[in-house]
Amino acid sequence: MTGEENIHCPYCQGELKPYDRRKRVLLDHNGKRWVFSLRRLRCQKCKRMHIELPDIFVPYKRYSAAVIESVIEEKTSGAPYEERTRQKICSWYRRV
């Protein structure tokens, strides 16, 4: 999953260049683990690292965006089975 457009650093607007890749695990509605190899980019100006995230990811969350949306909308299908997980997602959403 790699974009082709030029991307600029959100901090200094410097040019981002591909640096390497990082594995990231994502859990879907069924609890299935998907492993993605995401591209890391380094700013040529400030040297900060950034990861290119597809829309199915939510930064710093292990569940897919669709699963988190299901929990927030209180849909029973597609939500994690553990009540504690649902509570943590809702608590995070209220803070955002």
Coordinates of C-alpha atoms in Angstrom, one line a residue:
M1 CA 0.0 0.0 0.0
T2 CA 2.0 2.9 -1.3
G3 CA 0.9 6.4 -2.4
E4 CA 2.5 8.0 -5.4
E5 CA 1.9 11.7 -4.6
N6 CA 4.4 14.0 -3.1
I7 CA 3.8 14.4 0.7
H8 CA 5.0 17.2 2.9
C9 CA 5.9 17.1 6.6
P10 CA 2.9 18.3 8.7
Y11 CA 5.4 20.1 11.0
C12 CA 7.8 22.0 8.7
Q13 CA 6.3 21.4 5.2
G14 CA 9.6 19.8 4.2
E15 CA 9.7 17.0 1.6
L16 CA 9.1 13.5 2.8
K17 CA 11.2 10.7 1.3
P18 CA 10.7 7.0 1.7
Y19 CA 12.9 5.6 4.4
D20 CA 11.8 2.0 5.1
R21 CA 8.8 -0.1 6.0
R22 CA 7.2 -1.2 9.3
K23 CA 4.8 -4.0 10.0
R24 CA 1.5 -3.1 11.6
V25 CA -1.2 -5.5 12.8
L26 CA -4.9 -4.6 12.3
L27 CA -7.9 -6.5 13.7
D28 CA -11.1 -6.8 11.7
H29 CA -14.7 -7.4 12.7
N30 CA -14.1 -11.1 13.2
G31 CA -11.0 -10.6 15.3
K32 CA -8.8 -11.7 12.4
R33 CA -5.3 -10.3 12.4
W34 CA -4.0 -8.7 9.2
V35 CA -0.4 -7.7 8.9
F36 CA 0.5 -4.7 6.7
S37 CA 3.8 -3.4 5.7
L38 CA 3.5 0.4 5.9
R39 CA 5.9 2.8 4.4
R40 CA 7.8 5.1 6.7
L41 CA 8.8 8.5 5.4
R42 CA 11.5 10.8 6.7
C43 CA 11.4 14.6 6.4
Q44 CA 14.4 16.0 4.5
K45 CA 14.2 19.2 6.5
C46 CA 13.5 18.4 10.2
K47 CA 14.4 14.6 10.0
R48 CA 11.1 13.5 11.7
M49 CA 9.7 10.1 10.8
H50 CA 6.1 9.6 9.6
I51 CA 4.1 6.5 8.7
E52 CA 1.8 6.5 5.6
L53 CA -1.5 5.2 7.0
P54 CA -4.3 4.0 4.7
D55 CA -7.9 5.0 5.5
I56 CA -8.7 1.7 7.2
F57 CA -6.3 2.5 10.0
V58 CA -6.9 4.8 13.0
P59 CA -3.6 6.1 14.4
Y60 CA -2.4 4.2 17.5
K61 CA -5.4 1.8 17.5
R62 CA -5.2 -1.9 16.7
Y63 CA -8.8 -2.2 15.4
S64 CA -9.8 -1.1 11.9
A65 CA -11.7 2.1 11.4
A66 CA -14.8 0.1 10.5
V67 CA -14.7 -1.7 13.8
I68 CA -14.3 1.5 15.8
E69 CA -17.1 3.1 13.9
S70 CA -19.4 0.1 14.7
V71 CA -18.6 0.5 18.4
I72 CA -19.2 4.2 18.4
E73 CA -22.5 3.8 16.5
E74 CA -23.4 1.0 19.0
K75 CA -23.9 -1.6 16.3
T76 CA -23.8 -5.1 17.6
S77 CA -22.5 -6.7 14.4
G78 CA -18.9 -6.0 13.6
A79 CA -18.0 -4.9 17.1
P80 CA -15.4 -6.6 19.3
Y81 CA -16.8 -9.3 21.5
E82 CA -15.2 -8.1 24.8
E83 CA -17.3 -5.5 26.6
R84 CA -14.1 -4.0 28.1
T85 CA -12.7 -3.4 24.6
R86 CA -15.9 -1.6 23.6
Q87 CA -15.8 0.6 26.7
K88 CA -12.2 1.5 26.0
I89 CA -13.0 2.5 22.4
C90 CA -16.0 4.6 23.6
S91 CA -13.9 6.3 26.3
W92 CA -11.1 7.1 23.8
Y93 CA -13.7 8.6 21.4
R94 CA -15.2 10.8 24.1
R95 CA -11.7 12.3 24.8
V96 CA -11.1 13.0 21.1

